[in-house]
Structure formats: structure tokens, C-alpha cells
């Protein structure tokens, strides 16, 4: 995310920075919540003593998936599934752990692998939109800044258009993430891997994680709104 870009509004206070600050606060609160929730249920271990990678292997095999490797990756909550490589990577804080939180995260990533196997449409759309999102993320800001500096409203508007690719990508991401969590929780319950309070703990962890995506989308929309207001304000002043 990009924060604190001062585009300048003459000698007037740029009140639109408030939009960015609101987004930053909401994003920060979501991050604090997911870390706190994960930390809490990372201390709760499943009664069967299953490790996260054992659970991941069980879920994959139960779904008829045998060509996805499970690997360990450095970091904290850097877990992800790579469709191109067919690799499910679990972070140091998740791999080999027996906590309810770790199992929930591992199951969530398995949800993405199952989506890939079933050719889940939103996942396919998200993968296809990655190049556009990258262009929007890296190119939009320089284009907007140059447009504002040289007083070219059309150029600045082009940059805003490019930035909408980032918003669309994050919007498409929401159903993908929510569906992966729903699949994970359903399997954990159906196969009786987690029951009772354990399952409720995993649910809270995944819901907290999902809210970070919602917060990220909200923050990006606030940034987009700020850019539109700034460029339109400059256009009226010209």
C-alpha cells in the first residue's frame, strides 16, 4: 500500500489525506486483530495431536489431490498455495504445529488447492487479473504524479484508471478467500479433525484473516477516492 503522497493543493490543507488515514487505521486494526486471534489459538492444541502438514495432506488426498507438494517456507504467516508450481507452502509458524490456529491456516491453503482442481471461476479470474493489477500498482502512481506536476488532467486520469485494476483485483480476491475458508472449515468439521471449541477457534482465526482482505480493499478504495477528488479539484482550478 502507498501512503502519504503529498500532491499539494496550493497553500490549502489537503483534507483528502483524512481518507488515507481512515484506511490506514482500519487496515491496522484488522492486522492487530488477526495477529491477536492467531496468537490466542496458537496456544490451543488439537486433542488428536495432528500437525498442520498432516491435516493438509489428509485434506488434499480426501479431495483426490496427490500431485501437490507440501513445503516449509520461512516467515510468519507467509503461507500460500502456488497453482503454477502445485506447491502448498506452510510458514515456520504453521508447518509441523499442532495448534488450532496452524491447522486452520493449513486447511485454508488446501481450500485454494481444491479451488484450483475444480477450476473455481473467481480463482481463475484472480489469476488472470494479476498482470493488470501489477501494472496498476507500479505504473499508476508515476503517471498520476507526472500528470499532476505538468498539469495534465487526462494523464492523471489515465493513472487513476490504471489504479482501478488494483481495486478490481482486491475485489475479486474476496470471494476466493472467503470460499477457501468456508471449504476448510467444512472439511475440518465433516472429517472431525477439529470439534467443538477447537473448530470455533479455527473459525475465528480464519474470519480474522478474511477481514484483513476486506480492510485492504477498503483502504485501496479510499486511496482511489482521494485521487479522484484531487485530480477533479485540479481540473476545476485550471
CSV table of C-alpha atoms in Angstrom, one decimal:
chain,number,residue,atom,x,y,z
A,1,UNK,CA,0.0,0.0,0.0
A,2,UNK,CA,1.0,3.5,-0.6
A,3,UNK,CA,0.5,6.2,2.0
A,4,UNK,CA,1.4,9.8,2.5
A,5,UNK,CA,1.7,11.0,-1.1
A,6,UNK,CA,1.5,14.8,-0.9
A,7,UNK,CA,0.2,16.0,-4.2
A,8,UNK,CA,-0.2,19.5,-2.9
A,9,UNK,CA,-3.2,21.8,-3.1
A,10,UNK,CA,-1.5,25.2,-3.2
A,11,UNK,CA,-1.3,26.6,0.3
A,12,UNK,CA,-4.6,24.9,1.4
A,13,UNK,CA,-4.8,22.0,3.7
A,14,UNK,CA,-5.2,18.8,1.7
A,15,UNK,CA,-8.2,17.3,3.7
A,16,UNK,CA,-8.3,14.3,1.4
A,17,UNK,CA,-5.4,12.8,3.4
A,18,UNK,CA,-8.0,12.0,6.0
A,19,UNK,CA,-9.3,9.3,3.7
A,20,UNK,CA,-5.9,7.7,3.6
A,21,UNK,CA,-5.6,7.9,7.4
A,22,UNK,CA,-9.0,6.3,7.9
A,23,UNK,CA,-8.0,3.4,5.6
A,24,UNK,CA,-4.7,3.0,7.4
A,25,UNK,CA,-6.4,2.9,10.8
A,26,UNK,CA,-8.9,0.2,9.6
A,27,UNK,CA,-6.1,-1.8,8.0
A,28,UNK,CA,-4.0,-1.5,11.1
A,29,UNK,CA,-6.9,-2.7,13.4
A,30,UNK,CA,-7.5,-5.7,11.1
A,31,UNK,CA,-3.9,-6.6,11.3
A,32,UNK,CA,-3.8,-6.3,15.0
A,33,UNK,CA,-6.9,-8.4,15.3
A,34,UNK,CA,-5.6,-11.3,13.1
A,35,UNK,CA,-2.3,-11.4,15.0
A,36,UNK,CA,-4.0,-11.3,18.4
A,37,UNK,CA,-6.5,-14.0,17.3
A,38,UNK,CA,-3.8,-16.2,15.8
A,39,UNK,CA,-1.6,-15.8,18.9
A,40,UNK,CA,-4.5,-16.8,21.1
A,41,UNK,CA,-5.4,-20.0,19.3
A,42,UNK,CA,-1.8,-20.8,18.5
A,43,UNK,CA,-1.7,-21.8,22.2
A,44,UNK,CA,-4.6,-24.2,21.8
A,45,UNK,CA,-3.6,-27.6,20.5
A,46,UNK,CA,-5.9,-30.1,18.9
A,47,UNK,CA,-6.7,-33.1,21.1
A,48,UNK,CA,-5.7,-35.6,18.4
A,49,UNK,CA,-2.2,-34.2,18.2
A,50,UNK,CA,-2.3,-33.8,14.4
A,51,UNK,CA,0.2,-31.5,12.8
A,52,UNK,CA,-0.8,-28.9,10.2
A,53,UNK,CA,1.0,-30.7,7.4
A,54,UNK,CA,-0.6,-34.0,8.4
A,55,UNK,CA,-4.0,-32.3,8.2
A,56,UNK,CA,-3.1,-30.6,4.9
A,57,UNK,CA,-2.1,-34.0,3.4
A,58,UNK,CA,-5.3,-35.6,4.6
A,59,UNK,CA,-7.5,-32.8,3.1
A,60,UNK,CA,-5.7,-32.9,-0.2
A,61,UNK,CA,-5.9,-36.7,-0.5
A,62,UNK,CA,-9.5,-36.7,0.5
A,63,UNK,CA,-10.2,-34.3,-2.4
A,64,UNK,CA,-8.3,-36.6,-4.8
A,65,UNK,CA,-5.3,-34.4,-5.0
A,66,UNK,CA,-2.0,-36.2,-5.0
A,67,UNK,CA,0.2,-34.0,-7.2
A,68,UNK,CA,0.5,-31.1,-4.8
A,69,UNK,CA,3.7,-30.9,-2.7
A,70,UNK,CA,3.7,-29.5,0.9
A,71,UNK,CA,6.8,-27.5,1.7
A,72,UNK,CA,8.0,-25.4,4.5
A,73,UNK,CA,8.7,-21.7,3.9
A,74,UNK,CA,10.4,-19.1,6.0
A,75,UNK,CA,8.5,-16.4,7.8
A,76,UNK,CA,5.4,-15.9,9.9
A,77,UNK,CA,2.0,-16.5,8.2
A,78,UNK,CA,3.6,-16.4,4.8
A,79,UNK,CA,1.6,-19.5,3.9
A,80,UNK,CA,0.3,-19.7,0.3
A,81,UNK,CA,-0.7,-22.1,-2.5
A,82,UNK,CA,1.1,-21.8,-5.8
A,83,UNK,CA,-1.2,-23.0,-8.7
A,84,UNK,CA,1.6,-22.9,-11.3
A,85,UNK,CA,4.0,-25.0,-9.2
A,86,UNK,CA,1.3,-27.0,-7.5
A,87,UNK,CA,3.0,-26.4,-4.2
A,88,UNK,CA,1.4,-25.7,-0.8
A,89,UNK,CA,3.8,-23.7,1.3
A,90,UNK,CA,3.4,-23.5,5.1
A,91,UNK,CA,5.3,-21.0,7.1
A,92,UNK,CA,7.6,-21.6,10.1
A,93,UNK,CA,4.8,-20.6,12.4
A,94,UNK,CA,2.4,-23.1,10.8
A,95,UNK,CA,4.4,-26.1,9.5
A,96,UNK,CA,4.5,-29.1,11.8
A,97,UNK,CA,2.5,-27.3,14.5
A,98,UNK,CA,-0.5,-28.9,16.3
A,99,UNK,CA,-2.3,-25.7,17.3
A,100,UNK,CA,-5.8,-25.0,16.2
A,101,UNK,CA,-4.6,-21.8,14.5
A,102,UNK,CA,-2.0,-23.6,12.4
A,103,UNK,CA,-4.4,-26.3,11.3
A,104,UNK,CA,-6.9,-23.6,10.3
A,105,UNK,CA,-4.4,-21.8,8.2
A,106,UNK,CA,-3.1,-25.0,6.5
A,107,UNK,CA,-6.7,-26.1,5.8
A,108,UNK,CA,-7.4,-22.7,4.2
A,109,UNK,CA,-4.5,-23.1,1.8
A,110,UNK,CA,-5.8,-26.6,1.0
A,111,UNK,CA,-9.1,-24.8,0.1
A,112,UNK,CA,-7.2,-22.9,-2.6
A,113,UNK,CA,-5.7,-26.1,-4.0
A,114,UNK,CA,-9.2,-27.6,-4.2
A,115,UNK,CA,-10.4,-24.4,-5.9
A,116,UNK,CA,-7.6,-24.9,-8.4
A,117,UNK,CA,-8.5,-28.5,-9.0
A,118,UNK,CA,-12.2,-27.7,-9.6
A,119,UNK,CA,-11.3,-24.7,-11.8
A,120,UNK,CA,-13.1,-22.3,-9.5
A,121,UNK,CA,-14.1,-19.3,-11.6
A,122,UNK,CA,-13.2,-16.5,-9.2
A,123,UNK,CA,-9.7,-18.1,-8.7
A,124,UNK,CA,-9.3,-18.2,-12.4
A,125,UNK,CA,-10.3,-14.6,-12.7
A,126,UNK,CA,-7.9,-13.5,-10.0
A,127,UNK,CA,-5.0,-15.3,-11.6
A,128,UNK,CA,-5.8,-13.7,-15.0
A,129,UNK,CA,-6.0,-10.3,-13.4
A,130,UNK,CA,-2.6,-10.4,-11.7
A,131,UNK,CA,-0.7,-8.8,-14.7
A,132,UNK,CA,-3.2,-5.9,-14.8
A,133,UNK,CA,-3.0,-5.5,-11.0
A,134,UNK,CA,0.8,-5.3,-11.2
A,135,UNK,CA,0.6,-2.7,-13.9
A,136,UNK,CA,-1.9,-0.7,-11.9
A,137,UNK,CA,0.2,-1.0,-8.8
A,138,UNK,CA,3.5,0.1,-10.3
A,139,UNK,CA,2.6,2.3,-13.2
A,140,UNK,CA,-0.4,4.3,-11.9
A,141,UNK,CA,1.4,6.3,-9.3
A,142,UNK,CA,4.2,7.7,-11.6
A,143,UNK,CA,1.6,8.5,-14.3
A,144,UNK,CA,-0.7,10.3,-11.8
A,145,UNK,CA,2.3,12.3,-10.3
A,146,UNK,CA,3.6,13.3,-13.7
A,147,UNK,CA,0.1,14.3,-14.7
A,148,UNK,CA,-0.3,16.5,-11.7
A,149,UNK,CA,3.2,18.0,-11.9
A,150,UNK,CA,2.8,19.1,-15.6
A,151,UNK,CA,-0.9,20.0,-15.2
A,152,UNK,CA,-2.2,17.3,-17.5
A,153,UNK,CA,-5.6,16.2,-16.2
A,154,UNK,CA,-6.0,13.5,-18.9
A,155,UNK,CA,-2.7,11.9,-18.0
A,156,UNK,CA,-3.6,11.9,-14.3
A,157,UNK,CA,-7.0,10.4,-15.1
A,158,UNK,CA,-5.2,7.7,-17.1
A,159,UNK,CA,-3.2,6.9,-13.9
A,160,UNK,CA,-6.4,6.7,-11.9
A,161,UNK,CA,-7.9,4.3,-14.5
A,162,UNK,CA,-4.8,2.1,-14.1
A,163,UNK,CA,-5.2,2.2,-10.3
A,164,UNK,CA,-8.7,0.8,-10.6
A,165,UNK,CA,-7.0,-2.5,-11.7
A,166,UNK,CA,-5.7,-2.8,-8.2
A,167,UNK,CA,-9.2,-2.3,-6.7
A,168,UNK,CA,-10.7,-4.8,-9.1
A,169,UNK,CA,-8.1,-7.4,-8.2
A,170,UNK,CA,-8.7,-7.0,-4.5
A,171,UNK,CA,-12.5,-7.2,-5.1
A,172,UNK,CA,-12.1,-10.5,-7.0
A,173,UNK,CA,-9.8,-11.7,-4.2
A,174,UNK,CA,-12.6,-11.5,-1.6
A,175,UNK,CA,-14.8,-14.4,-2.8
A,176,UNK,CA,-11.7,-16.5,-3.4
A,177,UNK,CA,-10.5,-16.1,0.2
A,178,UNK,CA,-13.9,-16.5,1.8
A,179,UNK,CA,-14.7,-19.6,-0.2
A,180,UNK,CA,-11.3,-21.2,0.7
A,181,UNK,CA,-12.0,-20.6,4.4
A,182,UNK,CA,-15.6,-22.0,4.1
A,183,UNK,CA,-14.2,-25.1,2.4
A,184,UNK,CA,-11.6,-25.5,5.0
A,185,UNK,CA,-13.9,-25.2,8.0
A,186,UNK,CA,-16.5,-27.5,6.4
A,187,UNK,CA,-13.9,-30.2,5.8
A,188,UNK,CA,-12.4,-29.8,9.3
A,189,UNK,CA,-15.9,-30.3,10.8
A,190,UNK,CA,-17.0,-33.1,8.5
A,191,UNK,CA,-13.9,-35.2,9.0
A,192,UNK,CA,-14.0,-34.4,12.7
A,193,UNK,CA,-10.4,-33.1,12.6
A,194,UNK,CA,-11.5,-30.2,14.8
A,195,UNK,CA,-14.6,-30.3,17.0
A,196,UNK,CA,-16.3,-28.0,19.5
A,197,UNK,CA,-14.2,-25.2,20.8
A,198,UNK,CA,-11.3,-26.2,18.6
A,199,UNK,CA,-13.4,-25.7,15.5
A,200,UNK,CA,-14.8,-22.4,16.8
A,201,UNK,CA,-11.2,-21.3,17.4
A,202,UNK,CA,-10.2,-22.1,13.8
A,203,UNK,CA,-13.3,-20.3,12.6
A,204,UNK,CA,-12.3,-17.1,14.5
A,205,UNK,CA,-8.8,-17.3,13.1
A,206,UNK,CA,-9.9,-17.6,9.5
A,207,UNK,CA,-12.6,-14.9,9.9
A,208,UNK,CA,-10.0,-12.5,11.3
A,209,UNK,CA,-7.7,-13.3,8.4
A,210,UNK,CA,-10.5,-12.7,5.9
A,211,UNK,CA,-11.2,-9.3,7.5
A,212,UNK,CA,-7.6,-8.2,6.5
A,213,UNK,CA,-8.6,-8.6,2.9
A,214,UNK,CA,-11.8,-6.5,3.4
A,215,UNK,CA,-9.7,-3.9,5.2
A,216,UNK,CA,-7.2,-3.8,2.3
A,217,UNK,CA,-10.0,-3.3,-0.2
A,218,UNK,CA,-11.5,-0.5,1.8
A,219,UNK,CA,-8.1,1.2,2.1
A,220,UNK,CA,-7.5,1.0,-1.6
A,221,UNK,CA,-10.9,2.4,-2.3
A,222,UNK,CA,-10.2,5.3,0.0
A,223,UNK,CA,-7.0,5.9,-1.9
A,224,UNK,CA,-8.8,5.8,-5.2
A,225,UNK,CA,-11.5,8.3,-3.9
A,226,UNK,CA,-8.7,10.6,-2.8
A,227,UNK,CA,-7.0,10.5,-6.2
A,228,UNK,CA,-10.3,11.3,-8.0
A,229,UNK,CA,-11.0,14.2,-5.7
A,230,UNK,CA,-7.5,15.6,-6.1
A,231,UNK,CA,-7.5,15.3,-9.9
A,232,UNK,CA,-11.0,16.7,-10.2
A,233,UNK,CA,-10.1,19.6,-7.9
A,234,UNK,CA,-7.0,20.4,-10.0
A,235,UNK,CA,-9.2,20.2,-13.2
A,236,UNK,CA,-11.6,22.8,-11.8
A,237,UNK,CA,-8.8,25.1,-10.8
A,238,UNK,CA,-7.3,25.0,-14.3
